[in-house]
Amino acid sequence: MGVPTTDTRRRLARLVRQSDADLAEAALLVNAEARPDLEVDMALLRIDALADAFGLWWDDHDDLEAAAALRGFLGRQHGFGGAGADYHDPDNALLVEVMDRHHGLPIVLTVLYVAIARRAGLPAWGISQPGHFYLGVGDPERPAVLDPFDHGASVPTEELAERLRVATAGRVPFTRSHLRPTSPTMVVRRILNNLTRDYTAQGRVPAALWTVELKLLLPNTIPDDHKARGELLTHIGRYGEAADEFEAYLDLGGDDFGDAEDIRARAVRARAKLN
């Protein structure tokens, strides 16, 4: 039996506040919400074992530099790469499912790459870009950049800059700051955003609800988290809580939000349904 949800949530809330947090542990704590029977610490041992295997594999290929070794071991030897036709399957954002199926979203694959690299003593981190997520390895000033979604393919700086230009329609010029590590909090929020999107699209309201509740535990909570929770609670008939969330959204921004009147009306309607 897995750790109770309240315990995993507390553990996640503490973990993401650490700058050197184990991203794999954080991703597994998210995964535990979808699979309450998940033994997070046992799953971490699976990652440890994979890292040990990487160390042995690299010892046999000691002529490879770090980025090439990661690409060869995880991308080629083990076939970890991107999800295809089922890209929006929520399981692609759950680390244990990705480990079992060897495919998933860019951010979760990157989390796995980072976990293996760090356990092997290699500096590695996630690099957030609009619409995609990459791995940085090596010297923070001039890192090698890999695309775990493309089986760890190397991405030259010029190509990374071009991808950013296309993704932002030229509005965001590329600078070296775009290669900086993404914080644990932002990694977890982005995983949860993917899950919220995909569970909602499938009409799985209770599942979407826990993703928003986890976001409300993060240090970078935003007003929209409260609005999203209010909308989901309305769908499942928890009207008093929904009204509370709509009002929390308004309290955090009031009339500064363009939809303030609509949200105020939703709160009133929700409270009316309690009578």
C-alpha angles and dihedrals in degrees: 000000000000128000113282114266093244090057095047090049093052090047091051093048090053095043099054090056090066113090091213095044118154101251091201091058090049092050091048091051087056089047090054090067090062093041109033090182092061114122100215095193092049090051089051088055088057089056091047089053091050089050090051089051089050090054091053092045092050091049087062090049099041092150090071120093118230100268093046091048093053091047092049096047103039103024101037108018095042099023099230108169146127130316113249127192092359094053093135095050103122090225087073088071095050114090099212091051090049090050090051097045099032093226135083147120121327093249096051093046088051090051089055093048091049091049093052094044095049093047087054091052096256122135107242136155144167121265116206119212131166107281096356145054129216141188124243117202133183127356109031089214094053108012129177107245120213132186107220089187087064093050091271097307115175115252114204117218091248091056092046089053091050092049089052091049091052094044092052098035088243094302095117118053116211118250133169088258087074088071095060120117117272112234120249089244093055092045091054093044091052092050089050092048089057091049093047090052096048099041090048092050089054092049092244095144100169090052092047088049095061091050090058092044089056091051088055088060093057124097091240098058112162130200091251089065089066093046092049092050090049091053093049093046089052090056092057096042100253091134101163092054090044091055090049090054094048089051091048088054090053093045090056094054110000115186092353088087117083091221096049095117093048092049091046089054091049091053091051092049091048092053091046090059090061091068 
